[in-house]
Amino acid sequence: MNTPKRILVTGSAGRLGRAAVAELVARGHHVIGFDVLPTPGLPPERSIVAGLLDLGTLYRAATGADAIIHLAATPDDAKYPRGAAPDDGDNFVSELVPNNVIGPYQVMEAARALKIPRVVLASTGQVIDGHLVARNVPVTPESPPRPRYLYACTKVFLEALGQVYAKEHGIEVLAVRLGWCPRPGQEEEFRQSELGPDVYLSPGDAGRFFAATVEVAKLPPFAVVYATSLHTQIRQYDLTSSRELLGWEPRDRWPTE
């Protein structure tokens, strides 16, 4: 049995956050949730309601953590593809920069200042969307970024940020290019997507994946891995590194809940 660890999960009230929290708690870990909404499954004293720019609260929540699982983010572009004027706005300055650029910086700064040895950063398959469109699959961790749009650009920054902090500050950083775990309201979009079932990530597989990221004894200074459930037709992401580094294999396949 793994020694219980103290884990800070940002974005803990989201769909993937709830999956990670539930699995970690079931395995006996001491989980601190950090989100702008209360975290289901955690007592109030361990469900911190705050944003990542509230640095005092963030640092208090992170103090003593063995690892941070950073899932908090604005989850997508406001509009893609962009419409014609006047319906051509985006959420880059209003949401993506504060939540997906400054927020991760503050998380990595907290890890550096508090000497937290491991950070797991939630990236996205959208950073290599161009390879999927070109059917250059399965995409590997070594495949260069070909981002879908502005949200994906912030995740390219996230991965680079993690690489820099691993190199300069000795933190083990794992950047995870996550598959698609449909949020409420995305069900029809997912069903209409040809790609969706092949990049699906079930809550169960996600929970087991994040547990593996904090329970494995040692990680490289920096690595990029993929996390999806079993594909239905064509393998889009190469999961070899996830298996070799974490001992994790997906169990589920769409439509599993």
PDB file of C-alpha atoms in Angstrom:
ATOM      1  CA  MET A   1       0.000   0.000   0.000  1.00  0.00           C
ATOM      2  CA  ASN A   2       1.269   3.488  -0.839  1.00  0.00           C
ATOM      3  CA  THR A   3       2.184   5.843   1.979  1.00  0.00           C
ATOM      4  CA  PRO A   4      -0.555   8.485   2.272  1.00  0.00           C
ATOM      5  CA  LYS A   5       0.480  11.807   0.786  1.00  0.00           C
ATOM      6  CA  ARG A   6      -0.754  15.361   1.110  1.00  0.00           C
ATOM      7  CA  ILE A   7      -1.975  16.449  -2.333  1.00  0.00           C
ATOM      8  CA  LEU A   8      -3.227  19.854  -3.434  1.00  0.00           C
ATOM      9  CA  VAL A   9      -5.656  19.611  -6.366  1.00  0.00           C
ATOM     10  CA  THR A  10      -6.500  22.873  -8.114  1.00  0.00           C
ATOM     11  CA  GLY A  11      -9.650  22.915 -10.185  1.00  0.00           C
ATOM     12  CA  SER A  12     -10.933  20.254  -7.803  1.00  0.00           C
ATOM     13  CA  ALA A  13     -14.638  20.995  -8.358  1.00  0.00           C
ATOM     14  CA  GLY A  14     -14.448  20.376 -12.113  1.00  0.00           C
ATOM     15  CA  ARG A  15     -15.228  17.098 -13.845  1.00  0.00           C
ATOM     16  CA  LEU A  16     -11.641  15.848 -13.884  1.00  0.00           C
ATOM     17  CA  GLY A  17     -10.918  17.448 -10.525  1.00  0.00           C
ATOM     18  CA  ARG A  18     -13.748  15.538  -8.873  1.00  0.00           C
ATOM     19  CA  ALA A  19     -12.501  12.311 -10.443  1.00  0.00           C
ATOM     20  CA  ALA A  20      -8.967  12.916  -9.158  1.00  0.00           C
ATOM     21  CA  VAL A  21     -10.163  13.854  -5.675  1.00  0.00           C
ATOM     22  CA  ALA A  22     -12.443  10.817  -5.386  1.00  0.00           C
ATOM     23  CA  GLU A  23      -9.705   8.365  -6.380  1.00  0.00           C
ATOM     24  CA  LEU A  24      -7.059   9.964  -4.173  1.00  0.00           C
ATOM     25  CA  VAL A  25      -9.369  10.014  -1.151  1.00  0.00           C
ATOM     26  CA  ALA A  26     -10.356   6.386  -1.781  1.00  0.00           C
ATOM     27  CA  ARG A  27      -6.668   5.487  -1.665  1.00  0.00           C
ATOM     28  CA  GLY A  28      -6.193   7.192   1.690  1.00  0.00           C
ATOM     29  CA  HIS A  29      -4.417  10.375   0.621  1.00  0.00           C
ATOM     30  CA  HIS A  30      -4.941  13.712   2.390  1.00  0.00           C
ATOM     31  CA  VAL A  31      -6.437  15.886  -0.340  1.00  0.00           C
ATOM     32  CA  ILE A  32      -6.808  19.655  -0.305  1.00  0.00           C
ATOM     33  CA  GLY A  33      -9.200  20.965  -2.947  1.00  0.00           C
ATOM     34  CA  PHE A  34      -8.739  24.451  -4.391  1.00  0.00           C
ATOM     35  CA  ASP A  35     -11.426  25.892  -6.644  1.00  0.00           C
ATOM     36  CA  VAL A  36     -13.759  28.858  -7.030  1.00  0.00           C
ATOM     37  CA  LEU A  37     -16.569  26.446  -6.056  1.00  0.00           C
ATOM     38  CA  PRO A  38     -16.754  23.975  -3.153  1.00  0.00           C
ATOM     39  CA  THR A  39     -15.279  20.562  -3.907  1.00  0.00           C
ATOM     40  CA  PRO A  40     -17.696  17.619  -3.649  1.00  0.00           C
ATOM     41  CA  GLY A  41     -16.427  14.808  -1.462  1.00  0.00           C
ATOM     42  CA  LEU A  42     -14.213  16.934   0.766  1.00  0.00           C
ATOM     43  CA  PRO A  43     -15.016  18.401   4.190  1.00  0.00           C
ATOM     44  CA  PRO A  44     -15.243  22.219   4.295  1.00  0.00           C
ATOM     45  CA  GLU A  45     -11.860  22.614   5.978  1.00  0.00           C
ATOM     46  CA  ARG A  46     -10.190  20.830   3.045  1.00  0.00           C
ATOM     47  CA  SER A  47     -12.273  22.458   0.310  1.00  0.00           C
ATOM     48  CA  ILE A  48     -10.644  25.842  -0.242  1.00  0.00           C
ATOM     49  CA  VAL A  49     -12.825  28.254  -2.195  1.00  0.00           C
ATOM     50  CA  ALA A  50     -10.558  30.813  -3.854  1.00  0.00           C
ATOM     51  CA  GLY A  51      -8.910  31.750  -7.124  1.00  0.00           C
ATOM     52  CA  LEU A  52      -5.272  31.187  -8.030  1.00  0.00           C
ATOM     53  CA  LEU A  53      -4.532  34.907  -7.878  1.00  0.00           C
ATOM     54  CA  ASP A  54      -5.360  34.884  -4.152  1.00  0.00           C
ATOM     55  CA  LEU A  55      -1.743  34.165  -3.309  1.00  0.00           C
ATOM     56  CA  GLY A  56      -2.070  34.086   0.463  1.00  0.00           C
ATOM     57  CA  THR A  57      -4.775  31.429   0.307  1.00  0.00           C
ATOM     58  CA  LEU A  58      -2.924  29.483  -2.402  1.00  0.00           C
ATOM     59  CA  TYR A  59       0.299  29.359  -0.389  1.00  0.00           C
ATOM     60  CA  ARG A  60      -1.508  28.307   2.784  1.00  0.00           C
ATOM     61  CA  ALA A  61      -3.278  25.522   0.900  1.00  0.00           C
ATOM     62  CA  ALA A  62      -0.026  24.336  -0.695  1.00  0.00           C
ATOM     63  CA  THR A  63       2.095  24.382   2.468  1.00  0.00           C
ATOM     64  CA  GLY A  64       3.282  20.880   3.327  1.00  0.00           C
ATOM     65  CA  ALA A  65       2.047  19.316   0.086  1.00  0.00           C
ATOM     66  CA  ASP A  66       3.929  16.371  -1.384  1.00  0.00           C
ATOM     67  CA  ALA A  67       2.555  17.205  -4.831  1.00  0.00           C
ATOM     68  CA  ILE A  68       0.263  19.583  -6.679  1.00  0.00           C
ATOM     69  CA  ILE A  69      -2.130  18.401  -9.369  1.00  0.00           C
ATOM     70  CA  HIS A  70      -2.925  21.566 -11.297  1.00  0.00           C
ATOM     71  CA  LEU A  71      -6.203  21.266 -13.205  1.00  0.00           C
ATOM     72  CA  ALA A  72      -7.662  24.757 -12.752  1.00  0.00           C
ATOM     73  CA  ALA A  73      -8.123  26.643 -16.034  1.00  0.00           C
ATOM     74  CA  THR A  74     -10.545  28.331 -18.345  1.00  0.00           C
ATOM     75  CA  PRO A  75     -11.448  25.202 -20.309  1.00  0.00           C
ATOM     76  CA  ASP A  76     -11.625  26.421 -23.906  1.00  0.00           C
ATOM     77  CA  ASP A  77     -11.842  29.282 -26.353  1.00  0.00           C
ATOM     78  CA  ALA A  78     -14.970  31.390 -26.082  1.00  0.00           C
ATOM     79  CA  LYS A  79     -15.495  31.064 -29.844  1.00  0.00           C
ATOM     80  CA  TYR A  80     -13.865  28.691 -32.293  1.00  0.00           C
ATOM     81  CA  PRO A  81     -13.991  29.112 -35.157  1.00  0.00           C
ATOM     82  CA  ARG A  82     -14.236  32.880 -34.841  1.00  0.00           C
ATOM     83  CA  GLY A  83     -17.293  34.505 -36.376  1.00  0.00           C
ATOM     84  CA  ALA A  84     -17.438  37.580 -38.538  1.00  0.00           C
ATOM     85  CA  ALA A  85     -17.586  41.015 -36.921  1.00  0.00           C
ATOM     86  CA  PRO A  86     -19.160  41.971 -34.623  1.00  0.00           C
ATOM     87  CA  ASP A  87     -19.269  38.355 -33.375  1.00  0.00           C
ATOM     88  CA  ASP A  88     -15.493  37.970 -33.484  1.00  0.00           C
ATOM     89  CA  GLY A  89     -14.424  38.433 -29.881  1.00  0.00           C
ATOM     90  CA  ASP A  90     -12.244  36.106 -27.867  1.00  0.00           C
ATOM     91  CA  ASN A  91     -11.567  35.472 -24.180  1.00  0.00           C
ATOM     92  CA  PHE A  92      -7.778  35.657 -24.347  1.00  0.00           C
ATOM     93  CA  VAL A  93      -7.196  38.801 -22.269  1.00  0.00           C
ATOM     94  CA  SER A  94     -10.280  38.459 -20.060  1.00  0.00           C
ATOM     95  CA  GLU A  95      -9.943  34.782 -19.054  1.00  0.00           C
ATOM     96  CA  LEU A  96      -7.205  32.795 -20.763  1.00  0.00           C
ATOM     97  CA  VAL A  97      -4.287  34.974 -19.691  1.00  0.00           C
ATOM     98  CA  PRO A  98      -5.239  35.351 -16.000  1.00  0.00           C
ATOM     99  CA  ASN A  99      -6.403  31.764 -15.537  1.00  0.00           C
ATOM    100  CA  ASN A 100      -4.208  29.797 -17.948  1.00  0.00           C
ATOM    101  CA  VAL A 101      -0.990  31.831 -17.997  1.00  0.00           C
ATOM    102  CA  ILE A 102      -0.710  33.782 -14.749  1.00  0.00           C
ATOM    103  CA  GLY A 103      -2.450  31.083 -12.700  1.00  0.00           C
ATOM    104  CA  PRO A 104       0.014  28.302 -13.593  1.00  0.00           C
ATOM    105  CA  TYR A 105       2.900  30.685 -12.986  1.00  0.00           C
ATOM    106  CA  GLN A 106       1.613  31.289  -9.462  1.00  0.00           C
ATOM    107  CA  VAL A 107       1.254  27.537  -8.908  1.00  0.00           C
ATOM    108  CA  MET A 108       4.825  26.905 -10.024  1.00  0.00           C
ATOM    109  CA  GLU A 109       6.049  29.788  -7.890  1.00  0.00           C
ATOM    110  CA  ALA A 110       4.292  28.283  -4.877  1.00  0.00           C
ATOM    111  CA  ALA A 111       5.954  24.934  -5.599  1.00  0.00           C
ATOM    112  CA  ARG A 112       9.344  26.621  -5.871  1.00  0.00           C
ATOM    113  CA  ALA A 113       8.979  28.758  -2.754  1.00  0.00           C
ATOM    114  CA  LEU A 114       7.507  25.966  -0.614  1.00  0.00           C
ATOM    115  CA  LYS A 115       9.868  23.294  -1.982  1.00  0.00           C
ATOM    116  CA  ILE A 116       7.090  21.036  -3.226  1.00  0.00           C
ATOM    117  CA  PRO A 117       8.884  18.248  -5.092  1.00  0.00           C
ATOM    118  CA  ARG A 118       6.317  17.345  -7.765  1.00  0.00           C
ATOM    119  CA  VAL A 119       3.766  19.177  -9.912  1.00  0.00           C
ATOM    120  CA  VAL A 120       1.392  17.594 -12.417  1.00  0.00           C
ATOM    121  CA  LEU A 121       0.206  20.090 -15.035  1.00  0.00           C
ATOM    122  CA  ALA A 122      -2.975  19.515 -17.028  1.00  0.00           C
ATOM    123  CA  SER A 123      -2.277  20.249 -20.676  1.00  0.00           C
ATOM    124  CA  THR A 124      -4.530  19.210 -23.552  1.00  0.00           C
ATOM    125  CA  GLY A 125      -4.580  17.272 -26.777  1.00  0.00           C
ATOM    126  CA  GLN A 126      -5.471  20.582 -28.413  1.00  0.00           C
ATOM    127  CA  VAL A 127      -1.770  21.487 -28.420  1.00  0.00           C
ATOM    128  CA  ILE A 128      -1.191  18.847 -31.115  1.00  0.00           C
ATOM    129  CA  ASP A 129      -4.541  19.224 -32.879  1.00  0.00           C
ATOM    130  CA  GLY A 130      -2.843  19.892 -36.214  1.00  0.00           C
ATOM    131  CA  HIS A 131      -1.358  16.395 -36.163  1.00  0.00           C
ATOM    132  CA  LEU A 132      -4.790  14.886 -35.545  1.00  0.00           C
ATOM    133  CA  VAL A 133      -6.341  16.879 -38.382  1.00  0.00           C
ATOM    134  CA  ALA A 134      -3.532  15.741 -40.702  1.00  0.00           C
ATOM    135  CA  ARG A 135      -4.004  12.163 -39.412  1.00  0.00           C
ATOM    136  CA  ASN A 136      -0.380  12.036 -38.366  1.00  0.00           C
ATOM    137  CA  VAL A 137      -1.198   9.579 -35.612  1.00  0.00           C
ATOM    138  CA  PRO A 138      -0.589   8.215 -33.074  1.00  0.00           C
ATOM    139  CA  VAL A 139       0.859  11.463 -31.800  1.00  0.00           C
ATOM    140  CA  THR A 140       3.853  11.027 -29.488  1.00  0.00           C
ATOM    141  CA  PRO A 141       5.221  13.234 -26.696  1.00  0.00           C
ATOM    142  CA  GLU A 142       8.022  14.217 -29.071  1.00  0.00           C
ATOM    143  CA  SER A 143       5.600  15.586 -31.690  1.00  0.00           C
ATOM    144  CA  PRO A 144       6.032  19.374 -31.933  1.00  0.00           C
ATOM    145  CA  PRO A 145       3.074  21.554 -30.931  1.00  0.00           C
ATOM    146  CA  ARG A 146       0.494  22.330 -33.606  1.00  0.00           C
ATOM    147  CA  PRO A 147      -2.082  24.138 -31.457  1.00  0.00           C
ATOM    148  CA  ARG A 148      -5.748  24.381 -32.351  1.00  0.00           C
ATOM    149  CA  TYR A 149      -6.314  27.997 -31.256  1.00  0.00           C
ATOM    150  CA  LEU A 150      -5.757  30.475 -28.396  1.00  0.00           C
ATOM    151  CA  TYR A 151      -6.676  28.153 -25.525  1.00  0.00           C
ATOM    152  CA  ALA A 152      -4.204  25.603 -26.863  1.00  0.00           C
ATOM    153  CA  CYS A 153      -1.542  28.326 -27.085  1.00  0.00           C
ATOM    154  CA  THR A 154      -1.846  28.883 -23.327  1.00  0.00           C
ATOM    155  CA  LYS A 155      -1.243  25.175 -22.792  1.00  0.00           C
ATOM    156  CA  VAL A 156       1.896  25.326 -24.960  1.00  0.00           C
ATOM    157  CA  PHE A 157       3.059  28.011 -22.517  1.00  0.00           C
ATOM    158  CA  LEU A 158       2.068  25.778 -19.587  1.00  0.00           C
ATOM    159  CA  GLU A 159       4.267  22.948 -20.849  1.00  0.00           C
ATOM    160  CA  ALA A 160       7.195  25.308 -21.435  1.00  0.00           C
ATOM    161  CA  LEU A 161       6.721  26.792 -17.970  1.00  0.00           C
ATOM    162  CA  GLY A 162       6.895  23.356 -16.405  1.00  0.00           C
ATOM    163  CA  GLN A 163      10.046  22.518 -18.337  1.00  0.00           C
ATOM    164  CA  VAL A 164      11.738  25.716 -17.151  1.00  0.00           C
ATOM    165  CA  TYR A 165      10.850  25.150 -13.477  1.00  0.00           C
ATOM    166  CA  ALA A 166      12.009  21.545 -13.665  1.00  0.00           C
ATOM    167  CA  LYS A 167      15.352  22.606 -15.104  1.00  0.00           C
ATOM    168  CA  GLU A 168      15.956  25.670 -12.956  1.00  0.00           C
ATOM    169  CA  HIS A 169      14.403  24.655  -9.641  1.00  0.00           C
ATOM    170  CA  GLY A 170      14.640  20.861  -9.462  1.00  0.00           C
ATOM    171  CA  ILE A 171      10.890  20.186  -9.384  1.00  0.00           C
ATOM    172  CA  GLU A 172       9.599  16.983 -10.981  1.00  0.00           C
ATOM    173  CA  VAL A 173       7.064  18.255 -13.520  1.00  0.00           C
ATOM    174  CA  LEU A 174       4.734  16.059 -15.525  1.00  0.00           C
ATOM    175  CA  ALA A 175       2.735  17.755 -18.298  1.00  0.00           C
ATOM    176  CA  VAL A 176      -0.299  15.671 -19.218  1.00  0.00           C
ATOM    177  CA  ARG A 177      -1.977  16.090 -22.601  1.00  0.00           C
ATOM    178  CA  LEU A 178      -5.443  15.039 -21.562  1.00  0.00           C
ATOM    179  CA  GLY A 179      -8.117  13.498 -23.709  1.00  0.00           C
ATOM    180  CA  TRP A 180     -11.730  14.667 -23.816  1.00  0.00           C
ATOM    181  CA  CYS A 181     -13.856  14.134 -20.731  1.00  0.00           C
ATOM    182  CA  PRO A 182     -17.089  15.837 -21.847  1.00  0.00           C
ATOM    183  CA  ARG A 183     -18.360  18.554 -19.537  1.00  0.00           C
ATOM    184  CA  PRO A 184     -22.090  19.000 -18.880  1.00  0.00           C
ATOM    185  CA  GLY A 185     -23.518  20.588 -22.002  1.00  0.00           C
ATOM    186  CA  GLN A 186     -20.933  18.997 -24.306  1.00  0.00           C
ATOM    187  CA  GLU A 187     -22.693  15.671 -24.704  1.00  0.00           C
ATOM    188  CA  GLU A 188     -24.200  16.351 -28.117  1.00  0.00           C
ATOM    189  CA  GLU A 189     -20.985  17.914 -29.425  1.00  0.00           C
ATOM    190  CA  PHE A 190     -19.114  14.827 -28.288  1.00  0.00           C
ATOM    191  CA  ARG A 191     -21.587  12.436 -29.903  1.00  0.00           C
ATOM    192  CA  GLN A 192     -21.322  14.324 -33.195  1.00  0.00           C
ATOM    193  CA  SER A 193     -17.520  14.278 -33.127  1.00  0.00           C
ATOM    194  CA  GLU A 194     -15.772  11.687 -35.241  1.00  0.00           C
ATOM    195  CA  LEU A 195     -12.645  12.042 -33.109  1.00  0.00           C
ATOM    196  CA  GLY A 196     -14.318  12.149 -29.688  1.00  0.00           C
ATOM    197  CA  PRO A 197     -14.633   8.433 -28.869  1.00  0.00           C
ATOM    198  CA  ASP A 198     -10.980   7.849 -29.812  1.00  0.00           C
ATOM    199  CA  VAL A 199      -9.707  10.579 -27.452  1.00  0.00           C
ATOM    200  CA  TYR A 200     -12.268  10.000 -24.709  1.00  0.00           C
ATOM    201  CA  LEU A 201     -11.032  10.093 -21.109  1.00  0.00           C
ATOM    202  CA  SER A 202     -13.432   8.560 -18.604  1.00  0.00           C
ATOM    203  CA  PRO A 203     -13.639   9.867 -15.039  1.00  0.00           C
ATOM    204  CA  GLY A 204     -12.522   6.452 -13.786  1.00  0.00           C
ATOM    205  CA  ASP A 205      -9.436   6.337 -15.983  1.00  0.00           C
ATOM    206  CA  ALA A 206      -8.688   9.971 -15.123  1.00  0.00           C
ATOM    207  CA  GLY A 207      -8.872   9.312 -11.394  1.00  0.00           C
ATOM    208  CA  ARG A 208      -6.585   6.289 -11.628  1.00  0.00           C
ATOM    209  CA  PHE A 209      -4.200   8.231 -13.847  1.00  0.00           C
ATOM    210  CA  PHE A 210      -3.811  11.148 -11.436  1.00  0.00           C
ATOM    211  CA  ALA A 211      -3.387   8.775  -8.509  1.00  0.00           C
ATOM    212  CA  ALA A 212      -0.544   7.111 -10.418  1.00  0.00           C
ATOM    213  CA  THR A 213       1.148  10.492 -10.991  1.00  0.00           C
ATOM    214  CA  VAL A 214       1.542  11.096  -7.269  1.00  0.00           C
ATOM    215  CA  GLU A 215       2.121   7.511  -6.145  1.00  0.00           C
ATOM    216  CA  VAL A 216       4.967   6.594  -8.489  1.00  0.00           C
ATOM    217  CA  ALA A 217       8.245   6.790  -6.590  1.00  0.00           C
ATOM    218  CA  LYS A 218      10.283   8.724  -9.150  1.00  0.00           C
ATOM    219  CA  LEU A 219       9.701  10.742 -12.302  1.00  0.00           C
ATOM    220  CA  PRO A 220      12.107  12.338 -14.772  1.00  0.00           C
ATOM    221  CA  PRO A 221      12.789  16.033 -14.140  1.00  0.00           C
ATOM    222  CA  PHE A 222      10.291  16.848 -16.899  1.00  0.00           C
ATOM    223  CA  ALA A 223       8.109  14.710 -19.126  1.00  0.00           C
ATOM    224  CA  VAL A 224       5.097  14.988 -21.402  1.00  0.00           C
ATOM    225  CA  VAL A 225       2.577  12.144 -21.437  1.00  0.00           C
ATOM    226  CA  TYR A 226      -0.907  11.474 -22.785  1.00  0.00           C
ATOM    227  CA  ALA A 227      -3.991  10.272 -20.928  1.00  0.00           C
ATOM    228  CA  THR A 228      -7.007   8.820 -22.740  1.00  0.00           C
ATOM    229  CA  SER A 229      -9.243   5.842 -22.333  1.00  0.00           C
ATOM    230  CA  LEU A 230      -9.132   2.977 -24.842  1.00  0.00           C
ATOM    231  CA  HIS A 231      -9.762   4.089 -28.416  1.00  0.00           C
ATOM    232  CA  THR A 232     -12.755   2.790 -30.328  1.00  0.00           C
ATOM    233  CA  GLN A 233     -11.373   2.870 -33.896  1.00  0.00           C
ATOM    234  CA  ILE A 234      -8.003   4.598 -34.381  1.00  0.00           C
ATOM    235  CA  ARG A 235      -5.328   5.140 -31.737  1.00  0.00           C
ATOM    236  CA  GLN A 236      -4.766   8.899 -31.739  1.00  0.00           C
ATOM    237  CA  TYR A 237      -2.308   9.301 -28.831  1.00  0.00           C
ATOM    238  CA  ASP A 238       0.717   7.182 -27.983  1.00  0.00           C
ATOM    239  CA  LEU A 239       0.296   6.096 -24.354  1.00  0.00           C
ATOM    240  CA  THR A 240       3.639   4.290 -24.126  1.00  0.00           C
ATOM    241  CA  SER A 241       5.229   6.899 -21.861  1.00  0.00           C
ATOM    242  CA  SER A 242       2.236   6.854 -19.517  1.00  0.00           C
ATOM    243  CA  ARG A 243       2.642   3.110 -19.123  1.00  0.00           C
ATOM    244  CA  GLU A 244       6.414   3.164 -18.756  1.00  0.00           C
ATOM    245  CA  LEU A 245       6.661   6.148 -16.370  1.00  0.00           C
ATOM    246  CA  LEU A 246       3.533   5.594 -14.290  1.00  0.00           C
ATOM    247  CA  GLY A 247       2.561   1.947 -14.696  1.00  0.00           C
ATOM    248  CA  TRP A 248      -0.871   3.211 -15.819  1.00  0.00           C
ATOM    249  CA  GLU A 249      -3.079   1.609 -18.446  1.00  0.00           C
ATOM    250  CA  PRO A 250      -6.584   2.765 -19.384  1.00  0.00           C
ATOM    251  CA  ARG A 251      -9.438   0.367 -18.614  1.00  0.00           C
ATOM    252  CA  ASP A 252     -12.495   2.123 -20.007  1.00  0.00           C
ATOM    253  CA  ARG A 253     -13.847   2.789 -23.480  1.00  0.00           C
ATOM    254  CA  TRP A 254     -16.569   5.170 -24.613  1.00  0.00           C
ATOM    255  CA  PRO A 255     -19.423   5.100 -23.652  1.00  0.00           C
ATOM    256  CA  THR A 256     -18.287   4.199 -20.123  1.00  0.00           C
ATOM    257  CA  GLU A 257     -19.336   6.315 -17.147  1.00  0.00           C
TER     258      GLU A 257
END
